[in-house]
Amino acid sequence: MRHAYFFGYGSLVNRTTHGFGGARPARLSGWRRVWRHTTLRPVAYLTVVPDDDAEIDGLIAPVPGADWPALDAREAAYVRAPAADQVRHDLPHTPEIAVYTIPEGHHGAPTAAHPILLSYIDVVVQGYLREFGEDGVARFFDTTGGWDAPVLDDRAAPRYPRHRGLSDAERALTDAHLARVGAPRIAATG
């Protein structure tokens, strides 16, 4: 049996959002990260779409006992796509690797009714900062499409279920990159 791994490119890069041990940095080619919305969730979130010219940072981690159903439940709006031939890593063996993606035709651009949550961005940025440093955070913003979507500032009352506390420096880093990419922010209401 081949070892089973997943490639995480969003909140899964933040190791505090999951209990998958043995995670390690990796790069995925042939996929581009974008913000999308589906009818399965009220807010926008990250997915990857095929793009032969793209390459993104992330983490790979083993799926304990190849128990995909547990991970599938966390990633319920996605489908698993094989990606072993597209992931560069430092493992001494060749595992089965999957990436989660929203199927084409099942997602659209975020809107004010379905915005990106700032609390979600904060979690992702914190993960990239810890794994790849400030240059990795800049690459995350540069290799992610859809920054023209509205970002709901929910920091005072986070709506993202796996939100984490951030330091002032981490919040400032996120805010600086959001300003750099021109992401429009909207205030949270009641």
CSV table of N, CA and C in Angstrom, one decimal, residues 48-189:
chain,number,residue,atom,x,y,z
A,48,VAL,N,-8.1,25.5,-5.7
A,48,VAL,CA,-7.1,25.5,-6.7
A,48,VAL,C,-7.8,25.1,-8.0
A,49,VAL,N,-7.3,25.7,-9.1
A,49,VAL,CA,-7.8,25.4,-10.4
A,49,VAL,C,-6.6,25.1,-11.3
A,50,PRO,N,-6.8,24.2,-12.3
A,50,PRO,CA,-5.7,23.8,-13.2
A,50,PRO,C,-5.1,25.1,-13.9
A,51,ASP,N,-3.7,25.1,-13.9
A,51,ASP,CA,-3.0,26.2,-14.6
A,51,ASP,C,-1.6,25.7,-14.8
A,52,ASP,N,-1.3,25.3,-16.1
A,52,ASP,CA,0.0,24.7,-16.4
A,52,ASP,C,1.2,25.6,-16.0
A,53,ASP,N,1.0,26.9,-15.9
A,53,ASP,CA,2.1,27.8,-15.7
A,53,ASP,C,2.3,28.2,-14.2
A,54,ALA,N,1.5,27.6,-13.3
A,54,ALA,CA,1.5,28.1,-11.9
A,54,ALA,C,2.2,27.1,-11.0
A,55,GLU,N,2.7,27.6,-9.9
A,55,GLU,CA,3.3,26.8,-8.9
A,55,GLU,C,3.1,27.5,-7.6
A,56,ILE,N,2.6,26.7,-6.5
A,56,ILE,CA,2.3,27.3,-5.2
A,56,ILE,C,3.0,26.5,-4.1
A,57,ASP,N,3.3,27.3,-3.0
A,57,ASP,CA,3.8,26.7,-1.8
A,57,ASP,C,2.6,26.0,-1.0
A,58,GLY,N,3.0,25.1,-0.2
A,58,GLY,CA,2.0,24.5,0.7
A,58,GLY,C,2.7,23.4,1.6
A,59,LEU,N,1.9,22.6,2.2
A,59,LEU,CA,2.4,21.5,3.1
A,59,LEU,C,1.8,20.2,2.6
A,60,ILE,N,2.6,19.2,2.7
A,60,ILE,CA,2.0,17.8,2.5
A,60,ILE,C,2.1,17.2,3.9
A,61,ALA,N,1.1,16.4,4.2
A,61,ALA,CA,1.0,15.6,5.5
A,61,ALA,C,0.4,14.3,5.2
A,62,PRO,N,0.9,13.3,6.0
A,62,PRO,CA,0.3,12.0,5.8
A,62,PRO,C,-1.2,11.9,6.4
A,63,VAL,N,-2.0,11.1,5.7
A,63,VAL,CA,-3.3,10.9,6.2
A,63,VAL,C,-3.3,9.6,7.0
A,64,PRO,N,-3.4,9.7,8.3
A,64,PRO,CA,-3.2,8.5,9.2
A,64,PRO,C,-4.1,7.4,8.7
A,65,GLY,N,-3.5,6.2,8.5
A,65,GLY,CA,-4.2,5.1,8.1
A,65,GLY,C,-4.9,5.2,6.8
A,66,ALA,N,-4.5,6.2,6.0
A,66,ALA,CA,-5.2,6.5,4.7
A,66,ALA,C,-6.7,6.7,4.9
A,67,ASP,N,-7.0,7.2,6.1
A,67,ASP,CA,-8.4,7.5,6.4
A,67,ASP,C,-8.9,8.8,5.8
A,68,TRP,N,-9.1,8.7,4.5
A,68,TRP,CA,-9.6,9.9,3.7
A,68,TRP,C,-10.9,10.4,4.2
A,69,PRO,N,-11.9,9.5,4.7
A,69,PRO,CA,-13.2,10.1,5.0
A,69,PRO,C,-13.1,11.2,6.1
A,70,ALA,N,-12.2,11.1,7.1
A,70,ALA,CA,-12.1,12.1,8.1
A,70,ALA,C,-11.6,13.5,7.5
A,71,LEU,N,-10.7,13.4,6.6
A,71,LEU,CA,-10.2,14.6,5.9
A,71,LEU,C,-11.3,15.1,4.9
A,72,ASP,N,-11.9,14.2,4.2
A,72,ASP,CA,-13.0,14.6,3.3
A,72,ASP,C,-14.1,15.3,4.0
A,73,ALA,N,-14.4,15.0,5.3
A,73,ALA,CA,-15.4,15.7,6.1
A,73,ALA,C,-15.0,17.1,6.3
A,74,ARG,N,-13.7,17.3,6.7
A,74,ARG,CA,-13.2,18.7,6.9
A,74,ARG,C,-13.3,19.5,5.6
A,75,GLU,N,-13.0,18.9,4.5
A,75,GLU,CA,-13.0,19.5,3.2
A,75,GLU,C,-14.2,19.2,2.4
A,76,ALA,N,-15.4,19.3,3.0
A,76,ALA,CA,-16.6,18.8,2.4
A,76,ALA,C,-17.0,19.5,1.1
A,77,ALA,N,-16.7,20.7,0.9
A,77,ALA,CA,-17.1,21.4,-0.3
A,77,ALA,C,-16.2,21.0,-1.5
A,78,TYR,N,-15.1,20.3,-1.3
A,78,TYR,CA,-14.1,20.0,-2.3
A,78,TYR,C,-14.2,18.5,-2.8
A,79,VAL,N,-13.5,18.2,-3.9
A,79,VAL,CA,-13.3,16.8,-4.3
A,79,VAL,C,-11.8,16.6,-4.2
A,80,ARG,N,-11.4,15.4,-4.1
A,80,ARG,CA,-10.0,15.1,-4.0
A,80,ARG,C,-9.5,14.8,-5.5
A,81,ALA,N,-8.3,15.4,-5.8
A,81,ALA,CA,-7.7,15.2,-7.1
A,81,ALA,C,-6.3,14.6,-6.9
A,82,PRO,N,-6.0,13.6,-7.7
A,82,PRO,CA,-4.6,13.1,-7.6
A,82,PRO,C,-3.6,14.1,-8.0
A,83,ALA,N,-2.5,14.2,-7.3
A,83,ALA,CA,-1.5,15.3,-7.6
A,83,ALA,C,0.0,14.8,-7.3
A,84,ALA,N,0.2,13.5,-7.1
A,84,ALA,CA,1.5,13.0,-6.8
A,84,ALA,C,2.6,13.4,-7.8
A,85,ASP,N,2.2,13.5,-9.1
A,85,ASP,CA,3.2,13.8,-10.1
A,85,ASP,C,3.5,15.3,-10.2
A,86,GLN,N,2.7,16.1,-9.4
A,86,GLN,CA,2.8,17.5,-9.5
A,86,GLN,C,3.4,18.2,-8.2
A,87,VAL,N,3.7,17.4,-7.3
A,87,VAL,CA,4.2,17.9,-6.0
A,87,VAL,C,5.7,17.6,-5.8
A,88,ARG,N,6.4,18.6,-5.6
A,88,ARG,CA,7.9,18.5,-5.2
A,88,ARG,C,8.0,18.5,-3.7
A,89,HIS,N,8.7,17.5,-3.2
A,89,HIS,CA,8.8,17.3,-1.7
A,89,HIS,C,10.2,16.7,-1.4
A,90,ASP,N,10.5,16.6,-0.2
A,90,ASP,CA,11.8,16.0,0.2
A,90,ASP,C,11.6,14.6,0.8
A,91,LEU,N,10.5,13.9,0.6
A,91,LEU,CA,10.3,12.6,1.1
A,91,LEU,C,11.2,11.6,0.4
A,92,PRO,N,11.7,10.6,1.1
A,92,PRO,CA,12.5,9.6,0.5
A,92,PRO,C,11.7,8.5,-0.3
A,93,HIS,N,10.4,8.6,-0.2
A,93,HIS,CA,9.6,7.6,-1.0
A,93,HIS,C,8.6,8.4,-1.9
A,94,THR,N,7.8,7.7,-2.7
A,94,THR,CA,6.9,8.3,-3.6
A,94,THR,C,5.5,8.0,-3.1
A,95,PRO,N,4.9,8.9,-2.3
A,95,PRO,CA,3.5,8.6,-1.8
A,95,PRO,C,2.4,9.0,-2.8
A,96,GLU,N,1.2,8.5,-2.5
A,96,GLU,CA,0.0,9.0,-3.1
A,96,GLU,C,-0.2,10.3,-2.5
A,97,ILE,N,-0.5,11.4,-3.3
A,97,ILE,CA,-0.8,12.7,-2.8
A,97,ILE,C,-2.0,13.2,-3.5
A,98,ALA,N,-2.9,13.8,-2.8
A,98,ALA,CA,-4.1,14.4,-3.3
A,98,ALA,C,-4.2,15.8,-2.9
A,99,VAL,N,-4.9,16.6,-3.8
A,99,VAL,CA,-5.1,18.0,-3.5
A,99,VAL,C,-6.7,18.2,-3.6
A,100,TYR,N,-7.2,19.0,-2.7
A,100,TYR,CA,-8.6,19.3,-2.7
A,100,TYR,C,-8.9,20.5,-3.6
A,101,THR,N,-10.0,20.3,-4.4
A,101,THR,CA,-10.4,21.4,-5.4
A,101,THR,C,-11.9,21.4,-5.5
A,102,ILE,N,-12.4,22.5,-5.8
A,102,ILE,CA,-13.8,22.6,-6.1
A,102,ILE,C,-14.0,22.3,-7.6
A,103,PRO,N,-14.8,21.4,-8.0
A,103,PRO,CA,-14.9,21.1,-9.5
A,103,PRO,C,-15.3,22.3,-10.3
A,104,GLU,N,-14.8,22.4,-11.5
A,104,GLU,CA,-15.1,23.4,-12.5
A,104,GLU,C,-16.6,23.4,-12.6
A,105,GLY,N,-17.2,24.6,-12.7
A,105,GLY,CA,-18.6,24.7,-12.9
A,105,GLY,C,-19.4,24.8,-11.6
A,106,HIS,N,-18.7,24.5,-10.5
A,106,HIS,CA,-19.4,24.5,-9.2
A,106,HIS,C,-19.0,25.7,-8.3
A,107,HIS,N,-18.3,26.6,-8.8
A,107,HIS,CA,-17.8,27.8,-8.0
A,107,HIS,C,-17.9,29.0,-8.9
A,108,GLY,N,-17.9,30.2,-8.2
A,108,GLY,CA,-17.9,31.4,-8.8
A,108,GLY,C,-17.1,32.4,-8.0
A,109,ALA,N,-17.0,33.6,-8.5
A,109,ALA,CA,-16.3,34.7,-7.8
A,109,ALA,C,-17.0,35.1,-6.6
A,110,PRO,N,-16.3,35.4,-5.5
A,110,PRO,CA,-16.9,35.9,-4.3
A,110,PRO,C,-17.7,37.2,-4.5
A,111,THR,N,-18.7,37.5,-3.7
A,111,THR,CA,-19.5,38.7,-3.8
A,111,THR,C,-19.6,39.3,-2.4
A,112,ALA,N,-20.3,40.5,-2.4
A,112,ALA,CA,-20.5,41.1,-1.0
A,112,ALA,C,-21.4,40.2,-0.2
A,113,ALA,N,-22.3,39.4,-0.9
A,113,ALA,CA,-23.2,38.5,-0.2
A,113,ALA,C,-22.4,37.2,0.3
A,114,HIS,N,-21.3,36.9,-0.4
A,114,HIS,CA,-20.4,35.7,-0.1
A,114,HIS,C,-19.0,36.2,-0.1
A,115,PRO,N,-18.6,37.0,0.9
A,115,PRO,CA,-17.2,37.5,0.9
A,115,PRO,C,-16.2,36.6,1.4
A,116,ILE,N,-14.9,37.0,1.4
A,116,ILE,CA,-13.8,36.3,2.0
A,116,ILE,C,-13.8,36.8,3.4
A,117,LEU,N,-13.6,35.9,4.4
A,117,LEU,CA,-13.5,36.3,5.8
A,117,LEU,C,-12.1,36.7,6.1
A,118,LEU,N,-11.9,37.9,6.7
A,118,LEU,CA,-10.6,38.3,7.2
A,118,LEU,C,-10.0,37.3,8.2
A,119,SER,N,-10.8,36.7,9.0
A,119,SER,CA,-10.4,35.8,10.0
A,119,SER,C,-9.8,34.5,9.4
A,120,TYR,N,-10.3,34.2,8.2
A,120,TYR,CA,-9.8,33.0,7.4
A,120,TYR,C,-8.4,33.4,6.8
A,121,ILE,N,-8.3,34.6,6.2
A,121,ILE,CA,-7.1,35.1,5.7
A,121,ILE,C,-6.0,35.1,6.8
A,122,ASP,N,-6.4,35.6,7.9
A,122,ASP,CA,-5.4,35.7,9.0
A,122,ASP,C,-4.8,34.3,9.4
A,123,VAL,N,-5.7,33.3,9.4
A,123,VAL,CA,-5.2,31.9,9.7
A,123,VAL,C,-4.2,31.4,8.7
A,124,VAL,N,-4.6,31.7,7.4
A,124,VAL,CA,-3.7,31.3,6.3
A,124,VAL,C,-2.4,32.0,6.3
A,125,VAL,N,-2.4,33.3,6.5
A,125,VAL,CA,-1.2,34.1,6.6
A,125,VAL,C,-0.3,33.7,7.7
A,126,GLN,N,-0.9,33.4,8.9
A,126,GLN,CA,-0.1,33.0,10.0
A,126,GLN,C,0.6,31.7,9.7
A,127,GLY,N,-0.1,30.7,9.0
A,127,GLY,CA,0.6,29.5,8.6
A,127,GLY,C,1.7,29.7,7.6
A,128,TYR,N,1.5,30.5,6.6
A,128,TYR,CA,2.6,30.8,5.7
A,128,TYR,C,3.7,31.5,6.3
A,129,LEU,N,3.5,32.4,7.2
A,129,LEU,CA,4.6,33.1,7.9
A,129,LEU,C,5.4,32.1,8.7
A,130,ARG,N,4.8,31.2,9.4
A,130,ARG,CA,5.5,30.2,10.2
A,130,ARG,C,6.3,29.2,9.4
A,131,GLU,N,5.7,28.9,8.2
A,131,GLU,CA,6.3,27.8,7.4
A,131,GLU,C,7.4,28.4,6.4
A,132,PHE,N,7.1,29.6,5.8
A,132,PHE,CA,7.8,30.1,4.7
A,132,PHE,C,8.4,31.5,4.9
A,133,GLY,N,8.1,32.1,6.1
A,133,GLY,CA,8.6,33.4,6.4
A,133,GLY,C,7.9,34.5,5.6
A,134,GLU,N,8.3,35.7,5.8
A,134,GLU,CA,7.7,36.9,5.1
A,134,GLU,C,7.7,36.8,3.6
A,135,ASP,N,8.8,36.2,3.0
A,135,ASP,CA,8.8,36.0,1.6
A,135,ASP,C,7.7,35.0,1.2
A,136,GLY,N,7.4,34.0,2.0
A,136,GLY,CA,6.4,33.0,1.7
A,136,GLY,C,5.0,33.7,1.8
A,137,VAL,N,4.8,34.6,2.7
A,137,VAL,CA,3.5,35.3,2.8
A,137,VAL,C,3.3,36.2,1.5
A,138,ALA,N,4.4,36.8,1.1
A,138,ALA,CA,4.3,37.6,-0.2
A,138,ALA,C,4.0,36.7,-1.4
A,139,ARG,N,4.6,35.5,-1.4
A,139,ARG,CA,4.3,34.6,-2.5
A,139,ARG,C,2.9,34.1,-2.4
A,140,PHE,N,2.4,33.9,-1.2
A,140,PHE,CA,1.0,33.5,-1.1
A,140,PHE,C,0.1,34.5,-1.7
A,141,PHE,N,0.3,35.8,-1.4
A,141,PHE,CA,-0.6,36.8,-2.0
A,141,PHE,C,-0.4,36.9,-3.5
A,142,ASP,N,0.9,36.8,-4.0
A,142,ASP,CA,1.2,37.0,-5.4
A,142,ASP,C,0.7,35.8,-6.2
A,143,THR,N,0.5,34.6,-5.6
A,143,THR,CA,0.1,33.4,-6.4
A,143,THR,C,-1.3,33.0,-6.1
A,144,THR,N,-2.1,33.9,-5.5
A,144,THR,CA,-3.5,33.7,-5.3
A,144,THR,C,-4.3,34.7,-6.1
A,145,GLY,N,-5.3,34.2,-6.8
A,145,GLY,CA,-6.2,35.1,-7.6
A,145,GLY,C,-7.4,35.4,-6.9
A,146,GLY,N,-8.1,36.5,-7.3
A,146,GLY,CA,-9.4,36.8,-6.7
A,146,GLY,C,-9.3,37.9,-5.6
A,147,TRP,N,-8.2,38.6,-5.5
A,147,TRP,CA,-8.1,39.6,-4.5
A,147,TRP,C,-9.0,40.8,-4.8
A,148,ASP,N,-9.7,40.9,-5.9
A,148,ASP,CA,-10.7,41.9,-6.1
A,148,ASP,C,-12.0,41.7,-5.4
A,149,ALA,N,-12.1,40.5,-4.8
A,149,ALA,CA,-13.3,40.1,-4.0
A,149,ALA,C,-13.4,40.9,-2.7
A,150,PRO,N,-14.6,41.1,-2.2
A,150,PRO,CA,-14.7,41.8,-0.9
A,150,PRO,C,-14.2,41.0,0.3
A,151,VAL,N,-13.5,41.6,1.2
A,151,VAL,CA,-13.0,40.9,2.4
A,151,VAL,C,-13.8,41.5,3.6
A,152,LEU,N,-14.5,40.6,4.2
A,152,LEU,CA,-15.3,41.0,5.4
A,152,LEU,C,-14.4,41.1,6.6
A,153,ASP,N,-14.3,42.3,7.2
A,153,ASP,CA,-13.5,42.4,8.4
A,153,ASP,C,-14.2,41.9,9.6
A,154,ASP,N,-14.0,40.7,9.9
A,154,ASP,CA,-14.7,40.0,11.1
A,154,ASP,C,-13.7,39.7,12.2
A,155,ARG,N,-12.6,40.5,12.3
A,155,ARG,CA,-11.7,40.2,13.4
A,155,ARG,C,-12.2,40.4,14.7
A,156,ALA,N,-13.1,41.4,14.9
A,156,ALA,CA,-13.7,41.6,16.3
A,156,ALA,C,-14.6,40.4,16.7
A,157,ALA,N,-15.2,39.8,15.8
A,157,ALA,CA,-16.1,38.6,16.1
A,157,ALA,C,-15.8,37.6,15.0
A,158,PRO,N,-14.7,36.8,15.0
A,158,PRO,CA,-14.4,35.9,13.9
A,158,PRO,C,-15.5,34.9,13.6
A,159,ARG,N,-15.7,34.8,12.3
A,159,ARG,CA,-16.7,33.8,11.8
A,159,ARG,C,-16.1,32.5,11.3
A,160,TYR,N,-14.8,32.6,11.0
A,160,TYR,CA,-14.1,31.4,10.5
A,160,TYR,C,-14.0,30.4,11.7
A,161,PRO,N,-14.5,29.2,11.5
A,161,PRO,CA,-14.5,28.2,12.7
A,161,PRO,C,-13.2,27.9,13.2
A,162,ARG,N,-12.1,28.0,12.5
A,162,ARG,CA,-10.8,27.6,12.9
A,162,ARG,C,-9.9,28.9,13.1
A,163,HIS,N,-10.5,30.0,13.4
A,163,HIS,CA,-9.8,31.2,13.6
A,163,HIS,C,-8.7,31.1,14.7
A,164,ARG,N,-7.7,31.8,14.7
A,164,ARG,CA,-6.6,31.8,15.7
A,164,ARG,C,-6.3,33.2,16.1
A,165,GLY,N,-5.7,33.3,17.3
A,165,GLY,CA,-5.3,34.6,17.7
A,165,GLY,C,-4.0,35.0,17.0
A,166,LEU,N,-3.9,36.3,16.6
A,166,LEU,CA,-2.7,36.7,15.9
A,166,LEU,C,-2.0,37.8,16.7
A,167,SER,N,-0.8,38.0,16.5
A,167,SER,CA,0.0,39.1,17.2
A,167,SER,C,-0.3,40.3,16.4
A,168,ASP,N,0.0,41.5,16.9
A,168,ASP,CA,-0.1,42.7,16.2
A,168,ASP,C,0.7,42.7,14.9
A,169,ALA,N,1.9,42.1,15.0
A,169,ALA,CA,2.8,42.1,13.8
A,169,ALA,C,2.1,41.2,12.7
A,170,GLU,N,1.5,40.1,13.1
A,170,GLU,CA,0.9,39.2,12.1
A,170,GLU,C,-0.3,39.9,11.5
A,171,ARG,N,-1.1,40.6,12.3
A,171,ARG,CA,-2.2,41.4,11.7
A,171,ARG,C,-1.8,42.5,10.8
A,172,ALA,N,-0.7,43.2,11.2
A,172,ALA,CA,-0.1,44.3,10.3
A,172,ALA,C,0.4,43.7,9.0
A,173,LEU,N,1.0,42.5,9.1
A,173,LEU,CA,1.5,41.9,7.8
A,173,LEU,C,0.4,41.6,6.9
A,174,THR,N,-0.7,41.0,7.4
A,174,THR,CA,-1.8,40.7,6.6
A,174,THR,C,-2.4,42.0,6.0
A,175,ASP,N,-2.6,43.0,6.8
A,175,ASP,CA,-3.2,44.2,6.4
A,175,ASP,C,-2.4,44.9,5.3
A,176,ALA,N,-1.0,44.8,5.4
A,176,ALA,CA,-0.2,45.5,4.5
A,176,ALA,C,-0.3,44.8,3.1
A,177,HIS,N,-0.3,43.4,3.1
A,177,HIS,CA,-0.5,42.7,1.8
A,177,HIS,C,-1.8,42.9,1.2
A,178,LEU,N,-2.9,42.9,2.0
A,178,LEU,CA,-4.2,43.2,1.5
A,178,LEU,C,-4.3,44.6,0.8
A,179,ALA,N,-3.6,45.6,1.4
A,179,ALA,CA,-3.6,46.9,0.8
A,179,ALA,C,-2.8,46.8,-0.5
A,180,ARG,N,-1.6,46.1,-0.5
A,180,ARG,CA,-0.8,46.0,-1.7
A,180,ARG,C,-1.5,45.4,-2.8
A,181,VAL,N,-2.3,44.4,-2.6
A,181,VAL,CA,-3.1,43.7,-3.7
A,181,VAL,C,-4.4,44.4,-4.0
A,182,GLY,N,-4.7,45.4,-3.2
A,182,GLY,CA,-5.9,46.2,-3.5
A,182,GLY,C,-7.2,45.5,-3.1
A,183,ALA,N,-7.2,44.6,-2.2
A,183,ALA,CA,-8.4,43.9,-1.8
A,183,ALA,C,-9.3,44.8,-1.0
A,184,PRO,N,-10.6,45.0,-1.5
A,184,PRO,CA,-11.6,45.8,-0.9
A,184,PRO,C,-12.1,45.2,0.4
A,185,ARG,N,-12.1,46.0,1.5
A,185,ARG,CA,-12.6,45.5,2.8
A,185,ARG,C,-14.0,46.1,3.1
A,186,ILE,N,-14.8,45.3,3.6
A,186,ILE,CA,-16.1,45.7,4.1
A,186,ILE,C,-16.3,45.5,5.6
A,187,ALA,N,-17.0,46.3,6.2
A,187,ALA,CA,-17.2,46.2,7.7
A,187,ALA,C,-18.2,45.1,8.0
A,188,ALA,N,-17.9,44.4,9.1
A,188,ALA,CA,-18.9,43.4,9.5
A,188,ALA,C,-20.1,44.2,10.2
A,189,THR,N,-21.3,43.7,10.0
A,189,THR,CA,-22.4,44.3,10.7
A,189,THR,C,-23.0,43.3,11.7
